[in-house]
Tab-separated table of C-alpha atoms in Angstrom:
chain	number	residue	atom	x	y	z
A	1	UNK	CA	0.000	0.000	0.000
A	2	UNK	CA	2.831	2.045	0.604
A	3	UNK	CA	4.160	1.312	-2.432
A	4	UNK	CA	1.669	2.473	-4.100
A	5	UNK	CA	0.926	5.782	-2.648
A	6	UNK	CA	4.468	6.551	-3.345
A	7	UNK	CA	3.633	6.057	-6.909
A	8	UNK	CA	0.622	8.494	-7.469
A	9	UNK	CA	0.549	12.239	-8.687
A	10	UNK	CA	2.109	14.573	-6.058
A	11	UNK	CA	-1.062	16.865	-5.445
A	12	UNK	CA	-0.517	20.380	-6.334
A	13	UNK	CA	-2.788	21.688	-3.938
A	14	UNK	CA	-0.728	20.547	-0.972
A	15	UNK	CA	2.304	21.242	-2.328
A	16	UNK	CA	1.540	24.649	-2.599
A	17	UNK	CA	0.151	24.870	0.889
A	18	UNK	CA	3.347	22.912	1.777
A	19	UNK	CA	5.468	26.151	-0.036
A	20	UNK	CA	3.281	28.968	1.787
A	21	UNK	CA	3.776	26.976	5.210
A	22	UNK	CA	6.970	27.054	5.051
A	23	UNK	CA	7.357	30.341	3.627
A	24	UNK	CA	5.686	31.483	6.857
A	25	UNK	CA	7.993	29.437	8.997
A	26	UNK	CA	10.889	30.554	7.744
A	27	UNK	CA	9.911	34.575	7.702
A	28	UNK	CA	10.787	35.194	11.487
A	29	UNK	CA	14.476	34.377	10.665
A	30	UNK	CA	14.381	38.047	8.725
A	31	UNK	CA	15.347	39.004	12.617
A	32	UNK	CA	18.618	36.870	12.253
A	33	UNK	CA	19.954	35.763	8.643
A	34	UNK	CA	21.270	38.034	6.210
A	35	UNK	CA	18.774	39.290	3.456
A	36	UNK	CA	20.299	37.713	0.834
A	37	UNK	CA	19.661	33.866	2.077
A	38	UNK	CA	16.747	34.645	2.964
A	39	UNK	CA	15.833	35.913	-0.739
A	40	UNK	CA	17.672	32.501	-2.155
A	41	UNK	CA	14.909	30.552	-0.025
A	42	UNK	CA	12.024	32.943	-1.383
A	43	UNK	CA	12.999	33.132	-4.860
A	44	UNK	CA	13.518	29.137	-4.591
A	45	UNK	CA	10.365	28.175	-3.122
A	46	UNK	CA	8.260	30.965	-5.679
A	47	UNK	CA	9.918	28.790	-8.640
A	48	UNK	CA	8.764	25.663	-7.227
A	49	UNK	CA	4.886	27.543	-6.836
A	50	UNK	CA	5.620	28.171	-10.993
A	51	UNK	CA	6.599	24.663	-11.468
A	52	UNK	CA	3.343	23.313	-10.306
A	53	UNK	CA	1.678	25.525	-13.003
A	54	UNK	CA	4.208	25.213	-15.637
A	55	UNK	CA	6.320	21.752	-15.115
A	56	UNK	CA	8.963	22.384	-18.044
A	57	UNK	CA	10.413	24.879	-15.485
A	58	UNK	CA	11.293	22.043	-13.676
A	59	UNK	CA	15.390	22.576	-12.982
A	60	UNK	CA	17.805	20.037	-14.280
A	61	UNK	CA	20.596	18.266	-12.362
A	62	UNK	CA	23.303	20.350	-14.020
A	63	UNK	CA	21.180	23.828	-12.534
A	64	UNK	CA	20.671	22.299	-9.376
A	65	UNK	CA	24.447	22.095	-8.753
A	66	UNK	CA	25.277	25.328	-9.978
A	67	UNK	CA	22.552	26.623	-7.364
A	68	UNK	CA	24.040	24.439	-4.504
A	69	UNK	CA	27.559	25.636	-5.291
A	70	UNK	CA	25.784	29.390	-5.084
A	71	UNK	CA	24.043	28.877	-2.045
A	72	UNK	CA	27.562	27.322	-0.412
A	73	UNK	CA	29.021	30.592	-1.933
A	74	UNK	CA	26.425	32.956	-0.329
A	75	UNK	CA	26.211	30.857	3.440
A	76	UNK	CA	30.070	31.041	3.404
A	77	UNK	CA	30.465	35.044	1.958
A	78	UNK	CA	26.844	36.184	3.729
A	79	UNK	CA	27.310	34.780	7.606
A	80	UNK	CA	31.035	33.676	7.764
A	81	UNK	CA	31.778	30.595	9.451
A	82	UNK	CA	32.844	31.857	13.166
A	83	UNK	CA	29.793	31.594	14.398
A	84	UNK	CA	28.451	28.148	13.600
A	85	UNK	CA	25.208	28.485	15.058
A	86	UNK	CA	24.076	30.968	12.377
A	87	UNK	CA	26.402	29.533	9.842
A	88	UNK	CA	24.424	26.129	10.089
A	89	UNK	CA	21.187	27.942	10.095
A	90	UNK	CA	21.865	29.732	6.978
A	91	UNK	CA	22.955	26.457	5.398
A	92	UNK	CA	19.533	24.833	6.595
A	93	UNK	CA	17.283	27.749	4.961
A	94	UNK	CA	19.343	27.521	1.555
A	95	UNK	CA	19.107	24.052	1.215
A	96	UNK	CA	15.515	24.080	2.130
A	97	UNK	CA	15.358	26.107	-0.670
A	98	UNK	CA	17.142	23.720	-3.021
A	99	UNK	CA	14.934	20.716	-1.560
A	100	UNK	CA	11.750	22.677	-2.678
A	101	UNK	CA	13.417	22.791	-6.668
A	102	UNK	CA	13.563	18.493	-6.462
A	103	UNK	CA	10.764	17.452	-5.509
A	104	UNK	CA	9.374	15.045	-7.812
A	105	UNK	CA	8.090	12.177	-5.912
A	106	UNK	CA	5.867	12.442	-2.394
A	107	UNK	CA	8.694	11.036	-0.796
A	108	UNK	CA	10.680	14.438	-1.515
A	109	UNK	CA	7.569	16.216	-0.091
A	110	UNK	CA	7.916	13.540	2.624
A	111	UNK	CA	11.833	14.879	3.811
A	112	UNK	CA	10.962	18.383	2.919
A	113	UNK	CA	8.457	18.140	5.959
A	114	UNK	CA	11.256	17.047	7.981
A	115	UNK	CA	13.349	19.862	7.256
A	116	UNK	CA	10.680	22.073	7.606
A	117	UNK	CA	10.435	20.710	11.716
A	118	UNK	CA	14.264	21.805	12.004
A	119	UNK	CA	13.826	25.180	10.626
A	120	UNK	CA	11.100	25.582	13.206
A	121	UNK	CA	13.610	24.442	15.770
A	122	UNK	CA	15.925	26.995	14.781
A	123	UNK	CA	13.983	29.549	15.436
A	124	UNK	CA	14.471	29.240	19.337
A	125	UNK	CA	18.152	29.342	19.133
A	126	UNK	CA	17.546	32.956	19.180
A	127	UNK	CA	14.203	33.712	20.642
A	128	UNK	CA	12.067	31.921	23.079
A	129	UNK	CA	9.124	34.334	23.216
A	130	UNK	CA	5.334	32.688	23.997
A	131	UNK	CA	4.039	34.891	21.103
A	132	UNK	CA	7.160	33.236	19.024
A	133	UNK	CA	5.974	29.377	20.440
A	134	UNK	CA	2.718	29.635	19.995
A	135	UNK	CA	2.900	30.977	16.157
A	136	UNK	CA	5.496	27.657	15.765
A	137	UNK	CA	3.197	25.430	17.293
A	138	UNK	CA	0.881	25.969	14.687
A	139	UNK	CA	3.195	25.718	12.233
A	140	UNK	CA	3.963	22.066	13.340
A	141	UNK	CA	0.703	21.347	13.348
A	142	UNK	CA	0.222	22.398	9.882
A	143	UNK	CA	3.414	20.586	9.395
A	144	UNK	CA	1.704	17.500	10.721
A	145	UNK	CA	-1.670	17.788	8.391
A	146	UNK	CA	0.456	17.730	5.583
A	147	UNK	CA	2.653	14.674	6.601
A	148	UNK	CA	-0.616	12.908	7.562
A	149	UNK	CA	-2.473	13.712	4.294
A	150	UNK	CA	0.583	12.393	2.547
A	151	UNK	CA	0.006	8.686	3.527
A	152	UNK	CA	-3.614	8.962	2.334
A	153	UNK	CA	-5.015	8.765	-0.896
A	154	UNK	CA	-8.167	10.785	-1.022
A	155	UNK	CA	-7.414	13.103	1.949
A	156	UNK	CA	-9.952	15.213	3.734
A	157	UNK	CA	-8.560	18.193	5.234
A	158	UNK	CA	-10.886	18.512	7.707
A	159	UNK	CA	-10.540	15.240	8.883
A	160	UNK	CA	-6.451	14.719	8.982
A	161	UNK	CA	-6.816	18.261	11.318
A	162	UNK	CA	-8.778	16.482	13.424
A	163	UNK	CA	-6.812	13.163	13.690
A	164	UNK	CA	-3.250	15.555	13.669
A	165	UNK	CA	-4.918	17.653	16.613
A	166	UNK	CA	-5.212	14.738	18.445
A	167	UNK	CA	-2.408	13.212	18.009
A	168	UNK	CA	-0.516	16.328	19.202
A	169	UNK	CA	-2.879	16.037	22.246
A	170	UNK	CA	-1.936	12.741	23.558
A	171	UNK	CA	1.595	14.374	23.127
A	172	UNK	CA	1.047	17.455	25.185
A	173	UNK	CA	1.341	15.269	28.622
A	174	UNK	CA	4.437	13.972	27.855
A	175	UNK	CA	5.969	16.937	26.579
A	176	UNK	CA	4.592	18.512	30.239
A	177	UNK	CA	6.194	16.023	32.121
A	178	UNK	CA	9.758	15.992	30.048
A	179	UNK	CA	9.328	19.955	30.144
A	180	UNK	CA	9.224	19.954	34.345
A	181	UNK	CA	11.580	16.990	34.792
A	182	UNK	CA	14.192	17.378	32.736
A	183	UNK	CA	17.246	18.922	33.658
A	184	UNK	CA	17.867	22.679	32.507
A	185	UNK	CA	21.773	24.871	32.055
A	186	UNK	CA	21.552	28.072	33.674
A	187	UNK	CA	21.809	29.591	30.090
A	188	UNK	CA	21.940	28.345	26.683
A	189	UNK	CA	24.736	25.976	25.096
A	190	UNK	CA	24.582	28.234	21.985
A	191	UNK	CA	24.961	31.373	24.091
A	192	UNK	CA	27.959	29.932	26.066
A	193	UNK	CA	29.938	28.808	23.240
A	194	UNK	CA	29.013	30.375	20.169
A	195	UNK	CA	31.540	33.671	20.967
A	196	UNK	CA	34.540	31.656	21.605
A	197	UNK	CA	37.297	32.893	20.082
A	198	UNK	CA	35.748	35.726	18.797
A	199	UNK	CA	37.156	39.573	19.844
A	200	UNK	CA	35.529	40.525	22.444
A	201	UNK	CA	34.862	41.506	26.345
A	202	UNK	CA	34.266	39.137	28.997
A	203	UNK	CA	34.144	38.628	32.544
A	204	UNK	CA	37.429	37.932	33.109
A	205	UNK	CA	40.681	37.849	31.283
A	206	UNK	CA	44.032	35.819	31.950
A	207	UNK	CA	47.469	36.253	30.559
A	208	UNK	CA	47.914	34.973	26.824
A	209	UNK	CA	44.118	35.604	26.467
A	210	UNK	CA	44.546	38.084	23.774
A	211	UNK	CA	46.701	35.803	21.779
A	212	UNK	CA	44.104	33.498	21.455
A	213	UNK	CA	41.570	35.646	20.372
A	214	UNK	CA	40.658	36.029	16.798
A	215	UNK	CA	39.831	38.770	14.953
A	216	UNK	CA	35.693	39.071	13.316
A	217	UNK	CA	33.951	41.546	11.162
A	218	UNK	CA	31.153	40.985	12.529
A	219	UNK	CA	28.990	43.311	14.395
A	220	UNK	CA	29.182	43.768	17.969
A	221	UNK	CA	26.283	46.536	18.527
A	222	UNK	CA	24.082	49.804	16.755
A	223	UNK	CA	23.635	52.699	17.544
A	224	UNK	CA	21.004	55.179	17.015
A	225	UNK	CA	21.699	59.027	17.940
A	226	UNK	CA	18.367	61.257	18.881
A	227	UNK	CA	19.598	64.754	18.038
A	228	UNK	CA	23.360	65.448	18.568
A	229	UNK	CA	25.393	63.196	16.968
A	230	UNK	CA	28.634	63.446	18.817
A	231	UNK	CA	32.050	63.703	17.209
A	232	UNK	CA	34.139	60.841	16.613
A	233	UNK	CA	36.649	61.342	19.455
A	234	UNK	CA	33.681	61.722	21.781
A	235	UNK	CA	32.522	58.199	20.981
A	236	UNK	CA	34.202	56.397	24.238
A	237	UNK	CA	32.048	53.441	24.544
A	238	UNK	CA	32.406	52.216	28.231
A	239	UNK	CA	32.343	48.700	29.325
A	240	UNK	CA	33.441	46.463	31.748
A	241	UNK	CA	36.649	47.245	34.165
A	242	UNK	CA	38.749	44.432	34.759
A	243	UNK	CA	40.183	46.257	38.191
A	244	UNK	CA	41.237	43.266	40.181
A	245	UNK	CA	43.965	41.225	39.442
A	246	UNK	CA	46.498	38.715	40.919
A	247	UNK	CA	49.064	39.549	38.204
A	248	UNK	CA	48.259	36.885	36.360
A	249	UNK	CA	44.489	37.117	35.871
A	250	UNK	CA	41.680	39.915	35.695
A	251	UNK	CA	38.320	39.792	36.539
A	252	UNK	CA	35.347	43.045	36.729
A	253	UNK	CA	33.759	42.070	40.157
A	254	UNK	CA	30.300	43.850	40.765
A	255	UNK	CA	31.325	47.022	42.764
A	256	UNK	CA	27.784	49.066	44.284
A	257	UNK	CA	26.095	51.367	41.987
A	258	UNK	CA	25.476	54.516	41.589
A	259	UNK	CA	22.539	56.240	41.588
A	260	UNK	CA	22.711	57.705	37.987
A	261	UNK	CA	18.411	58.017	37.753
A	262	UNK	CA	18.026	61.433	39.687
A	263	UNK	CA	20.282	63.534	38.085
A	264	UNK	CA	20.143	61.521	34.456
A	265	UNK	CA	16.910	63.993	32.893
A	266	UNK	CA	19.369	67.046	33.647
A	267	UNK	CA	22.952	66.501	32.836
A	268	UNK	CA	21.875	64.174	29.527
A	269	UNK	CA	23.116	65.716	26.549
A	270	UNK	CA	23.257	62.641	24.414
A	271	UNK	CA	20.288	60.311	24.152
A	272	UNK	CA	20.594	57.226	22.143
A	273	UNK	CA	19.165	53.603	21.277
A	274	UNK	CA	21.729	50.977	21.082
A	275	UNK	CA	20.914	47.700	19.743
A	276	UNK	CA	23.663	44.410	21.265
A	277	UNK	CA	23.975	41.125	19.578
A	278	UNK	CA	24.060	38.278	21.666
A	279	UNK	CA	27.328	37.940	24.157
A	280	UNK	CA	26.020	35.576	26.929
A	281	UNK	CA	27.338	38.436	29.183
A	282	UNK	CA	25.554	41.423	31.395
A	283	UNK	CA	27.721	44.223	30.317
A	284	UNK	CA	26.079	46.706	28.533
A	285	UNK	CA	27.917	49.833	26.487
A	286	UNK	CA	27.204	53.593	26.565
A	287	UNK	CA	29.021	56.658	25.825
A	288	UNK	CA	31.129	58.072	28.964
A	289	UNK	CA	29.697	58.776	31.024
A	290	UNK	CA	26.041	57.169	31.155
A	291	UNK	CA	23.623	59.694	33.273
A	292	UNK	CA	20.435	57.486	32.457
A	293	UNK	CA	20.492	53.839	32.582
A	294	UNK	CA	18.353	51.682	30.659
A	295	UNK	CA	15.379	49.385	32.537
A	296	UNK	CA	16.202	46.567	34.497
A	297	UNK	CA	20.092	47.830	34.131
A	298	UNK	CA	22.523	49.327	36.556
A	299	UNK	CA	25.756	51.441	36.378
A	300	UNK	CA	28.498	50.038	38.474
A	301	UNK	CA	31.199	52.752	40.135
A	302	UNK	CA	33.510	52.138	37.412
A	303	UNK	CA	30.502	53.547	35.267
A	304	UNK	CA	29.681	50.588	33.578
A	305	UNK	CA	26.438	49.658	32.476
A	306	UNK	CA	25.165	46.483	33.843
A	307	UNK	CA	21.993	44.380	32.822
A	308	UNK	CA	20.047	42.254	34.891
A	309	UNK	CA	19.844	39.281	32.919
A	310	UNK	CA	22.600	37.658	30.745
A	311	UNK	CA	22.564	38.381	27.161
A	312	UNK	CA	21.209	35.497	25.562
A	313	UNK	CA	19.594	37.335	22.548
A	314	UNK	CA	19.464	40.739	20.375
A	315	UNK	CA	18.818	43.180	22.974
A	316	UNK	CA	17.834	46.893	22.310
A	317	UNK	CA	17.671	49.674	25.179
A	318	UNK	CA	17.812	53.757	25.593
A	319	UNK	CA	20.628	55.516	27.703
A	320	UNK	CA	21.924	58.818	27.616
A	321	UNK	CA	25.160	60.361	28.677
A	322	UNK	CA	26.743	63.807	29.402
């Protein structure tokens, strides 16, 4: 029976819900990849939407390996390979893309639902919002209708929501139970590892330390000016002090804070909006001196600006210095 399925006319209609789906799954990495592997996915999966009108457009072997060697070209030249979390999400979008330009049999529809559950996976290796969950949950369960329509060969849609919504049901208590039970890291392993090596502040700092560190074009924060831009000399970004040290190591203990809030409103004469990429740190940076901290931050006496919370994700706040 199997067999047979396998052999029968891919239906167009789900494979261009299958397209849109994951069109829509894909669109909240616009926050993290680069534009242009994004567009390589889009412009991929809107010639596979042509194809199902118009199958002569169907690319040969020869084009798809000239497109695979272009998308290794554009992960590679577009996101680097320092960072390998976003290096190996890139690679997963573009080939995604590629998947979408073979598929000829349902089996190929079949592994492109697979890949479409690992894009969605992605998505939390840089936010773990509820709004975020709950728009990929029904994304998998879309994901799910399709798989489950698949294996049948005169498929009601109504009906394989139904059976798919229950079958994610009888899931939901053991994903509860594996959710409460199962052991958690204080912070992510993508946010402890994924700057290693790269140039950079930390914590701490140890002799040879800046040997070892490798040099990265890639960006470290934004910055927005509201009014007065400030000359280029007067750009001091402050971060952490590293004041105590044994001689053969550094490290930028927690001193008290000041109380910068009172006086912030009337010494301020530069106001700004800085947007930081991810450093698995609680340093912030602001011009010297800050006078108004950001929410849930403080300024140390050293007049550094420390968050609350660790870094984990893109993280965009308001200061303002004299």
């Amino acid at each position: 029976m199997r067999d047979a399925l396998a052999l029968l006319p891919i239906p167009g209609r789900l494979l261009g819900v299958l397209l849109v789906l994951l069109g829509a799954l894909t669109a909240p990495h616009a926050l993290n990849l680069s534009p242009s592997v994004l567009a390589f996915f889009y412009v991929a999966a809107a010639w596979r939407m042509l194809v199902i009108r118009w199958p002569a457009w169907m690319p040969g072997r020869l084009t798809l390996f000239i497109l695979m060697l272009a998308a290794l070209a554009l992960v590679v030249f577009s996101t680097g390979i320092g960072d390998g979390r976003l290096a190996g999400t890139a690679l997963l979008v573009v080939m995604l893309g590629l998947k979408l330009l073979e598929i000829r049999a349902r089996r190929d529809i079949q592994v492109t639902v697979f890949l479409g559950y690992f894009v969605v996976m992605t998505q939390f290796l840089y936010d773990q919002s509820l709004a975020l969950a709950v728009y990929l949950f029904a994304g998998v369960l879309a994901l799910t209708v399709i798989q489950v329509a698949l294996n049948r060969e005169h498929a009601d849609l109504r009906v394989q929501v139904r059976k798919t919504a229950g079958m994610l049901a009888a899931a939901l208590p053991l994903t509860l139970v594996m959710f409460l039970l199962f052991p958690r890291l204080d912070s992510p392993l993508w946010a402890v590892t994924s700057k290693g090596g790269i140039t950079g502040i930390g914590d701490d700092m140890s002799l040879g330390d800046i040997g070892h560190l490798s040099q990265s074009n890639e960006v470290a924060f934004r910055v927005t000016f509201f009014g007065v831009q400030p000359s280029p000399e007067q750009r001091y970004w402050r971060g952490p002090v590293l004041w105590h040290t044994d001689g053969k190591h550094w490290s930028g203990d927690l001193r008290p804070t000041q109380n910068v809030k009172a006086a912030g409103r009337r010494l301020a004469t530069v106001n700004y909006e800085t947007t930081l990429e991810p450093t698995g740190n609680k340093w912030l940076f602001g011009l010297d001196l800050v006078v108004d901290a950001p929410n849930a931050s403080e300024v140390d006496r050293n007049g550094a600006l420390v968050a609350s919370d660790r870094i984990n994700k893109r993280y965009t706040y308001r200061a303002a210095s004299d």
